[in-house]
Tab-separated table of C-alpha atoms in Angstrom:
chain	number	residue	atom	x	y	z
A	1	MET	CA	-34.560	0.748	-20.673
A	2	GLN	CA	-34.125	-2.481	-22.571
A	3	LEU	CA	-30.956	-4.609	-22.481
A	4	GLY	CA	-29.912	-7.893	-23.990
A	5	MET	CA	-27.811	-10.187	-21.793
A	6	ILE	CA	-25.677	-13.041	-23.088
A	7	GLY	CA	-24.271	-15.274	-20.367
A	8	LEU	CA	-26.466	-16.010	-17.375
A	9	GLY	CA	-23.944	-17.349	-14.890
A	10	ARG	CA	-23.422	-16.188	-11.321
A	11	MET	CA	-22.996	-12.554	-12.311
A	12	GLY	CA	-24.888	-12.276	-15.589
A	13	GLY	CA	-28.069	-13.737	-14.150
A	14	ASN	CA	-28.018	-11.464	-11.127
A	15	ILE	CA	-27.297	-8.403	-13.248
A	16	VAL	CA	-30.526	-9.182	-15.122
A	17	ARG	CA	-32.414	-9.632	-11.857
A	18	ARG	CA	-31.174	-6.314	-10.462
A	19	LEU	CA	-32.131	-4.517	-13.661
A	20	MET	CA	-35.626	-6.029	-13.667
A	21	GLN	CA	-36.062	-5.062	-10.017
A	22	GLY	CA	-35.217	-1.514	-11.136
A	23	GLY	CA	-37.928	-1.529	-13.809
A	24	HIS	CA	-35.791	-2.320	-16.865
A	25	SER	CA	-36.633	-5.058	-19.365
A	26	CYS	CA	-34.155	-7.743	-20.408
A	27	VAL	CA	-33.873	-10.192	-23.278
A	28	VAL	CA	-31.682	-13.099	-22.238
A	29	TYR	CA	-29.699	-15.928	-23.821
A	30	ASP	CA	-27.370	-18.614	-22.568
A	31	ARG	CA	-26.295	-21.972	-23.999
A	32	ASN	CA	-27.778	-23.436	-20.828
A	33	ALA	CA	-31.500	-23.520	-21.611
A	34	GLN	CA	-32.363	-23.988	-17.922
A	35	ALA	CA	-30.700	-20.674	-17.055
A	36	VAL	CA	-32.793	-18.945	-19.721
A	37	GLU	CA	-35.987	-20.610	-18.483
A	38	ALA	CA	-35.265	-19.610	-14.879
A	39	LEU	CA	-34.979	-15.923	-15.764
A	40	ALA	CA	-37.939	-16.095	-18.129
A	41	SER	CA	-40.025	-17.329	-15.194
A	42	GLU	CA	-38.949	-14.179	-13.322
A	43	GLY	CA	-40.000	-11.819	-16.122
A	44	ALA	CA	-37.156	-11.748	-18.648
A	45	THR	CA	-37.791	-12.315	-22.359
A	46	PRO	CA	-36.081	-15.551	-23.477
A	47	ALA	CA	-34.091	-15.826	-26.707
A	48	SER	CA	-33.125	-18.999	-28.548
A	49	GLY	CA	-29.868	-17.615	-29.922
A	50	LEU	CA	-27.956	-14.438	-30.750
A	51	ALA	CA	-30.013	-13.606	-33.848
A	52	ASP	CA	-33.275	-14.100	-31.920
A	53	LEU	CA	-31.988	-11.922	-29.074
A	54	VAL	CA	-31.055	-9.076	-31.427
A	55	ALA	CA	-34.414	-9.364	-33.197
A	56	LYS	CA	-36.263	-8.934	-29.900
A	57	LEU	CA	-34.472	-5.686	-29.017
A	58	ASP	CA	-35.584	-2.225	-30.079
A	59	ALA	CA	-33.127	0.075	-31.848
A	60	PRO	CA	-30.758	1.458	-30.792
A	61	ARG	CA	-29.921	-1.892	-29.246
A	62	ALA	CA	-27.615	-2.619	-26.314
A	63	VAL	CA	-26.302	-6.128	-25.639
A	64	TRP	CA	-24.203	-7.006	-22.593
A	65	VAL	CA	-21.853	-9.991	-23.008
A	66	MET	CA	-21.003	-11.627	-19.678
A	67	LEU	CA	-18.799	-14.558	-20.600
A	68	PRO	CA	-15.331	-15.814	-19.616
A	69	ALA	CA	-12.549	-13.762	-21.174
A	70	GLY	CA	-10.941	-15.245	-24.234
A	71	ARG	CA	-12.103	-17.022	-27.364
A	72	ILE	CA	-15.789	-17.369	-26.452
A	73	THR	CA	-16.131	-13.637	-25.764
A	74	GLU	CA	-14.259	-12.788	-28.963
A	75	GLU	CA	-16.463	-15.036	-31.085
A	76	THR	CA	-19.655	-13.763	-29.462
A	77	VAL	CA	-18.760	-10.077	-29.899
A	78	LEU	CA	-17.849	-10.563	-33.561
A	79	GLU	CA	-20.988	-12.606	-34.279
A	80	LEU	CA	-23.123	-9.911	-32.638
A	81	ALA	CA	-21.370	-7.266	-34.716
A	82	GLY	CA	-22.633	-9.017	-37.837
A	83	LEU	CA	-26.221	-8.989	-36.544
A	84	MET	CA	-26.492	-5.476	-35.156
A	85	ALA	CA	-27.008	-2.115	-36.886
A	86	PRO	CA	-25.143	1.205	-36.770
A	87	GLY	CA	-25.843	3.028	-33.508
A	88	ASP	CA	-26.167	-0.198	-31.519
A	89	THR	CA	-23.864	-0.944	-28.560
A	90	ILE	CA	-22.045	-4.086	-27.476
A	91	ILE	CA	-20.871	-4.239	-23.857
A	92	ASP	CA	-18.228	-6.657	-22.613
A	93	GLY	CA	-18.731	-6.890	-18.852
A	94	GLY	CA	-16.310	-9.779	-18.267
A	95	ASN	CA	-12.615	-9.588	-17.466
A	96	SER	CA	-11.184	-9.218	-20.942
A	97	MET	CA	-7.651	-8.021	-21.611
A	98	TYR	CA	-7.775	-4.273	-22.266
A	99	LYS	CA	-5.716	-4.566	-25.472
A	100	ASP	CA	-8.415	-6.869	-26.862
A	101	ASP	CA	-10.979	-4.168	-26.101
A	102	ILE	CA	-9.016	-1.561	-28.050
A	103	ARG	CA	-8.774	-3.906	-31.029
A	104	ARG	CA	-12.432	-4.941	-30.940
A	105	ALA	CA	-13.616	-1.350	-30.568
A	106	ALA	CA	-11.755	-0.410	-33.751
A	107	ILE	CA	-13.399	-3.270	-35.662
A	108	LEU	CA	-16.879	-2.342	-34.418
A	109	ARG	CA	-16.321	1.364	-35.049
A	110	GLU	CA	-15.909	0.626	-38.777
A	111	LYS	CA	-19.401	-0.908	-38.703
A	112	GLY	CA	-20.866	2.122	-36.918
A	113	LEU	CA	-21.243	0.178	-33.661
A	114	HIS	CA	-20.362	1.336	-30.161
A	115	TYR	CA	-18.287	-0.882	-27.899
A	116	LEU	CA	-18.018	-0.498	-24.111
A	117	ASP	CA	-15.650	-2.418	-21.868
A	118	VAL	CA	-17.132	-2.527	-18.382
A	119	GLY	CA	-14.948	-3.814	-15.566
A	120	THR	CA	-17.506	-5.167	-13.106
A	121	SER	CA	-16.861	-5.913	-9.450
A	122	GLY	CA	-19.375	-7.295	-7.010
A	123	GLY	CA	-19.311	-11.025	-7.558
A	124	VAL	CA	-22.114	-13.178	-6.239
A	125	TRP	CA	-23.169	-10.405	-3.821
A	126	GLY	CA	-23.920	-7.902	-6.582
A	127	LEU	CA	-27.678	-8.515	-6.688
A	128	GLU	CA	-27.976	-7.289	-3.119
A	129	ARG	CA	-25.040	-4.879	-2.829
A	130	GLY	CA	-24.831	-3.576	-6.379
A	131	TYR	CA	-21.924	-3.617	-8.831
A	132	CYS	CA	-18.930	-1.297	-8.904
A	133	MET	CA	-18.315	-0.536	-12.587
A	134	MET	CA	-15.390	0.941	-14.482
A	135	ILE	CA	-16.505	1.824	-18.008
A	136	GLY	CA	-14.382	2.377	-21.113
A	137	GLY	CA	-15.740	3.719	-24.386
A	138	ASP	CA	-17.148	6.775	-26.138
A	139	LYS	CA	-19.168	9.283	-24.159
A	140	GLU	CA	-22.253	9.056	-26.383
A	141	ALA	CA	-22.839	5.381	-25.641
A	142	VAL	CA	-21.948	5.674	-21.942
A	143	ASP	CA	-24.347	8.563	-21.448
A	144	ARG	CA	-27.190	6.864	-23.339
A	145	LEU	CA	-26.899	3.753	-21.159
A	146	ASP	CA	-26.474	5.677	-17.923
A	147	PRO	CA	-29.865	4.470	-16.547
A	148	ILE	CA	-28.588	0.879	-16.825
A	149	PHE	CA	-25.347	1.620	-15.017
A	150	ALA	CA	-27.041	3.755	-12.376
A	151	CYS	CA	-29.459	0.904	-11.621
A	152	LEU	CA	-26.685	-1.652	-11.273
A	153	ALA	CA	-24.408	0.549	-9.148
A	154	PRO	CA	-24.475	0.327	-5.334
A	155	GLY	CA	-25.260	4.016	-4.783
A	156	ILE	CA	-23.803	6.092	-1.962
A	157	GLY	CA	-25.304	3.917	0.735
A	158	GLU	CA	-23.729	4.354	4.164
A	159	VAL	CA	-20.235	5.141	2.843
A	160	PRO	CA	-19.160	8.603	4.124
A	161	ARG	CA	-18.781	11.190	1.383
A	162	THR	CA	-15.225	12.180	0.527
A	163	LYS	CA	-14.295	15.738	1.368
A	164	GLY	CA	-13.080	17.869	-1.514
A	165	ARG	CA	-15.041	16.090	-4.272
A	166	GLU	CA	-17.303	19.068	-4.953
A	167	GLY	CA	-17.563	19.715	-8.688
A	168	ARG	CA	-16.245	16.282	-9.692
A	169	ASP	CA	-18.141	13.578	-11.602
A	170	PRO	CA	-20.916	12.497	-9.197
A	171	ARG	CA	-21.079	9.006	-10.706
A	172	ALA	CA	-17.918	7.916	-8.887
A	173	GLU	CA	-19.543	8.167	-5.455
A	174	GLN	CA	-22.521	6.229	-6.802
A	175	GLY	CA	-20.193	3.325	-7.589
A	176	TYR	CA	-19.450	3.670	-11.315
A	177	ILE	CA	-17.237	5.792	-13.544
A	178	HIS	CA	-16.571	6.530	-17.165
A	179	ALA	CA	-12.887	5.664	-16.895
A	180	GLY	CA	-11.876	6.828	-20.375
A	181	PRO	CA	-11.732	5.549	-23.967
A	182	ASN	CA	-11.997	1.915	-24.993
A	183	GLY	CA	-9.696	-0.253	-22.922
A	184	ALA	CA	-9.747	2.062	-19.902
A	185	GLY	CA	-12.569	0.226	-18.166
A	186	HIS	CA	-10.900	-3.157	-18.194
A	187	TYR	CA	-7.498	-1.585	-17.531
A	188	VAL	CA	-8.790	-0.077	-14.274
A	189	LYS	CA	-10.489	-3.383	-13.369
A	190	MET	CA	-7.251	-5.242	-14.136
A	191	ILE	CA	-5.325	-3.092	-11.665
A	192	HIS	CA	-8.189	-3.460	-9.180
A	193	ASN	CA	-7.802	-7.230	-9.322
A	194	GLY	CA	-4.028	-7.015	-9.033
A	195	ILE	CA	-4.450	-4.966	-5.846
A	196	GLU	CA	-6.999	-7.524	-4.655
A	197	TYR	CA	-4.349	-10.246	-5.013
A	198	GLY	CA	-1.984	-8.261	-2.793
A	199	MET	CA	-4.610	-7.531	-0.140
A	200	MET	CA	-5.747	-11.147	-0.012
A	201	GLN	CA	-2.156	-12.375	0.281
A	202	ALA	CA	-1.449	-9.941	3.133
A	203	PHE	CA	-4.456	-11.185	5.107
A	204	ALA	CA	-3.572	-14.792	4.366
A	205	GLU	CA	0.016	-14.416	5.571
A	206	GLY	CA	-1.001	-12.426	8.625
A	207	PHE	CA	-3.495	-15.007	9.808
A	208	ASP	CA	-1.005	-17.771	9.096
A	209	ILE	CA	1.514	-16.109	11.415
A	210	LEU	CA	-1.157	-15.598	14.073
A	211	ARG	CA	-2.174	-19.242	13.970
A	212	SER	CA	1.448	-20.390	14.031
A	213	ALA	CA	2.017	-18.548	17.318
A	214	ALA	CA	0.713	-21.729	19.007
A	215	SER	CA	3.007	-24.061	17.080
A	216	GLU	CA	4.568	-26.974	18.962
A	217	ASP	CA	7.832	-26.015	17.265
A	218	LEU	CA	8.070	-22.993	19.588
A	219	PRO	CA	9.319	-23.190	23.176
A	220	GLU	CA	6.360	-23.953	25.380
A	221	ASP	CA	6.601	-20.674	27.311
A	222	GLN	CA	6.451	-18.730	24.030
A	223	ARG	CA	3.365	-20.382	22.568
A	224	LEU	CA	0.386	-18.062	22.177
A	225	PRO	CA	-2.985	-19.800	21.610
A	226	ILE	CA	-4.667	-16.979	19.700
A	227	ASP	CA	-8.239	-17.340	18.484
A	228	VAL	CA	-7.896	-16.256	14.870
A	229	ALA	CA	-11.676	-16.043	14.376
A	230	ASP	CA	-11.927	-13.532	17.225
A	231	VAL	CA	-9.016	-11.545	15.815
A	232	ALA	CA	-10.738	-11.305	12.425
A	233	GLU	CA	-13.934	-10.167	14.122
A	234	VAL	CA	-12.350	-7.502	16.310
A	235	TRP	CA	-10.395	-6.113	13.349
A	236	ARG	CA	-13.727	-5.575	11.570
A	237	ARG	CA	-14.711	-3.156	14.334
A	238	GLY	CA	-12.874	0.111	13.779
A	239	SER	CA	-9.386	-1.099	12.782
A	240	VAL	CA	-7.576	0.430	9.825
A	241	VAL	CA	-7.612	-2.916	7.959
A	242	THR	CA	-11.426	-3.100	7.957
A	243	SER	CA	-12.633	-4.212	4.508
A	244	TRP	CA	-15.027	-6.509	2.692
A	245	LEU	CA	-12.229	-9.025	2.288
A	246	LEU	CA	-11.806	-9.042	6.076
A	247	ASP	CA	-15.571	-9.486	6.454
A	248	LEU	CA	-15.411	-12.596	4.250
A	249	THR	CA	-12.374	-13.887	6.147
A	250	ALA	CA	-14.089	-13.423	9.509
A	251	SER	CA	-17.128	-15.324	8.278
A	252	ALA	CA	-15.032	-18.234	7.033
A	253	LEU	CA	-12.982	-18.449	10.245
A	254	ALA	CA	-16.091	-18.268	12.411
A	255	GLU	CA	-17.443	-21.338	10.645
A	256	ASP	CA	-14.158	-23.261	10.724
A	257	PRO	CA	-10.934	-21.776	12.137
A	258	ASP	CA	-8.895	-24.631	10.640
A	259	LEU	CA	-10.437	-24.129	7.161
A	260	ASP	CA	-10.443	-27.887	6.610
A	261	ALA	CA	-12.835	-27.553	3.675
A	262	PHE	CA	-10.189	-25.766	1.601
A	263	SER	CA	-7.216	-27.306	-0.192
A	264	GLY	CA	-4.952	-24.259	-0.129
A	265	ILE	CA	-4.604	-24.403	-3.904
A	266	VAL	CA	-5.314	-20.911	-5.229
A	267	GLU	CA	-6.070	-20.278	-8.891
A	268	ASP	CA	-5.741	-16.996	-10.777
A	269	SER	CA	-8.089	-15.791	-13.503
A	270	GLY	CA	-5.527	-13.795	-15.486
A	271	GLU	CA	-5.894	-10.213	-14.325
A	272	GLY	CA	-3.041	-10.499	-11.817
A	273	ARG	CA	-0.693	-11.683	-14.569
A	274	TRP	CA	-1.838	-8.854	-16.859
A	275	THR	CA	-1.243	-6.330	-14.066
A	276	VAL	CA	2.294	-7.572	-13.564
A	277	ASN	CA	2.881	-7.557	-17.338
A	278	ALA	CA	1.656	-3.948	-17.518
A	279	ALA	CA	4.000	-3.001	-14.687
A	280	VAL	CA	6.919	-4.555	-16.561
A	281	GLU	CA	5.966	-2.847	-19.825
A	282	GLN	CA	5.816	0.522	-18.053
A	283	ALA	CA	8.811	-0.126	-15.774
A	284	VAL	CA	6.668	0.496	-12.689
A	285	PRO	CA	7.769	-1.353	-9.505
A	286	ALA	CA	5.018	-3.701	-8.280
A	287	ASP	CA	6.733	-5.768	-5.592
A	288	VAL	CA	3.674	-6.741	-3.548
A	289	LEU	CA	1.378	-7.470	-6.494
A	290	THR	CA	4.040	-9.608	-8.181
A	291	ALA	CA	4.785	-11.543	-4.992
A	292	ALA	CA	1.078	-12.197	-4.467
A	293	LEU	CA	0.771	-13.633	-7.971
A	294	TYR	CA	3.814	-15.879	-7.446
A	295	ALA	CA	2.338	-17.066	-4.128
A	296	ARG	CA	-0.651	-18.379	-6.081
A	297	PHE	CA	1.654	-20.277	-8.406
A	298	ARG	CA	3.479	-21.702	-5.407
A	299	SER	CA	0.201	-22.889	-3.857
A	300	ARG	CA	-0.226	-25.290	-6.787
A	301	GLY	CA	3.096	-27.020	-6.188
A	302	LYS	CA	4.878	-24.940	-8.836
A	303	ALA	CA	7.858	-24.454	-6.499
A	304	ASP	CA	8.296	-28.110	-5.507
A	305	TYR	CA	11.120	-28.844	-7.946
A	306	ALA	CA	12.865	-25.544	-7.193
A	307	ASN	CA	12.846	-26.432	-3.489
A	308	LYS	CA	14.396	-29.815	-4.275
A	309	VAL	CA	17.153	-28.023	-6.191
A	310	LEU	CA	17.778	-25.853	-3.126
A	311	SER	CA	18.023	-28.969	-0.941
A	312	ALA	CA	20.461	-30.562	-3.384
A	313	MET	CA	22.709	-27.488	-3.319
A	314	ARG	CA	22.685	-27.321	0.501
A	315	LYS	CA	23.681	-30.960	0.706
A	316	GLY	CA	26.400	-30.435	-1.880
A	317	PHE	CA	28.190	-27.479	-0.279
A	318	GLY	CA	27.469	-28.113	3.389
A	319	GLY	CA	26.454	-31.725	3.797
A	320	HIS	CA	22.985	-30.670	4.961
A	321	GLN	CA	20.561	-33.588	4.732
A	322	GLU	CA	16.995	-32.342	4.364
A	323	PRO	CA	14.137	-34.540	5.631
A	324	LYS	CA	12.300	-36.403	2.878
A	325	ALA	CA	8.777	-35.357	2.073
A	326	ALA	CA	6.011	-37.280	3.793
A	327	PRO	CA	4.206	-39.829	1.587
A	328	ALA	CA	1.116	-38.556	-0.201
A	329	GLY	CA	-1.907	-38.611	2.064
A	330	THR	CA	0.067	-38.236	5.266
A	331	PRO	CA	-1.619	-35.574	7.404
A	332	ALA	CA	0.568	-32.570	8.186
A	333	LYS	CA	1.308	-31.716	11.811
A	334	ALA	CA	-0.937	-28.738	12.487
A	335	PRO	CA	-0.222	-26.143	15.125
A	336	ARG	CA	-2.628	-25.813	18.012
A	337	GLY	CA	-5.090	-22.967	18.385
């Protein structure tokens, strides 16, 4: 099949490469001309802009937008809608807010255009491993583009088949699903990322406690010099917490158990916040996911003033004098091990 791709970053470019490896043809555009040239040298058809990209596609056209969620995706989708013809399909494969998908789909539907929201997971490893996809939109467009999704998906691989799935949609065990109408794809991906926050935070806190077992603040006879890199590795081998996130953690700790190359400042790309907002809107308890999101805020110093207020109150009611913070640049006392 033929697909247009707009946005040739870490994921967009590799999606094109995986499709071309599978025998599909791609017309590509990015504001970065070097990214376009690189893929053109590998066999993609370059485009100089959105109009040129649409002109180089055969009807019914399909264009995948792989850009950061927000204004740039909105503007690109609406500009494409003015260039494409009834029966064509626009795919948003980024991490857009699902309510934006529902709104955009309604606008495009009036023009006779299909709109698919495709929550895409796989990151920089997708070219090799494949992409897990959660697709929202009408069945006609999803079915027509099934060869594209099947090519991008990981396939069954070595994952054991789940008992009791006989008669169910076989696409799920291939690594992609038609999640429902417009908005459903990015809604499922939003919750996926919220869960990811919680899993990452659990690993982070667990390894922090393990490493702190050797702290000089503990009585000497209670200090446990545990090799956290070895713990991560052994947990990969048959434990119930085995996962890709643990694989990545083990690799990082094997290279540097102290993780000196990292600042400890953790950003969030929005989906965790949207997950928590959805939980509030639906009155669904989400204790772990919410705490994981707040931990990311805290990592950026967002709790510094609140902690000072706590210290002020303790001094006021009990005369407790907290130690002053070390001057900027003073190395923290790290535990051994």
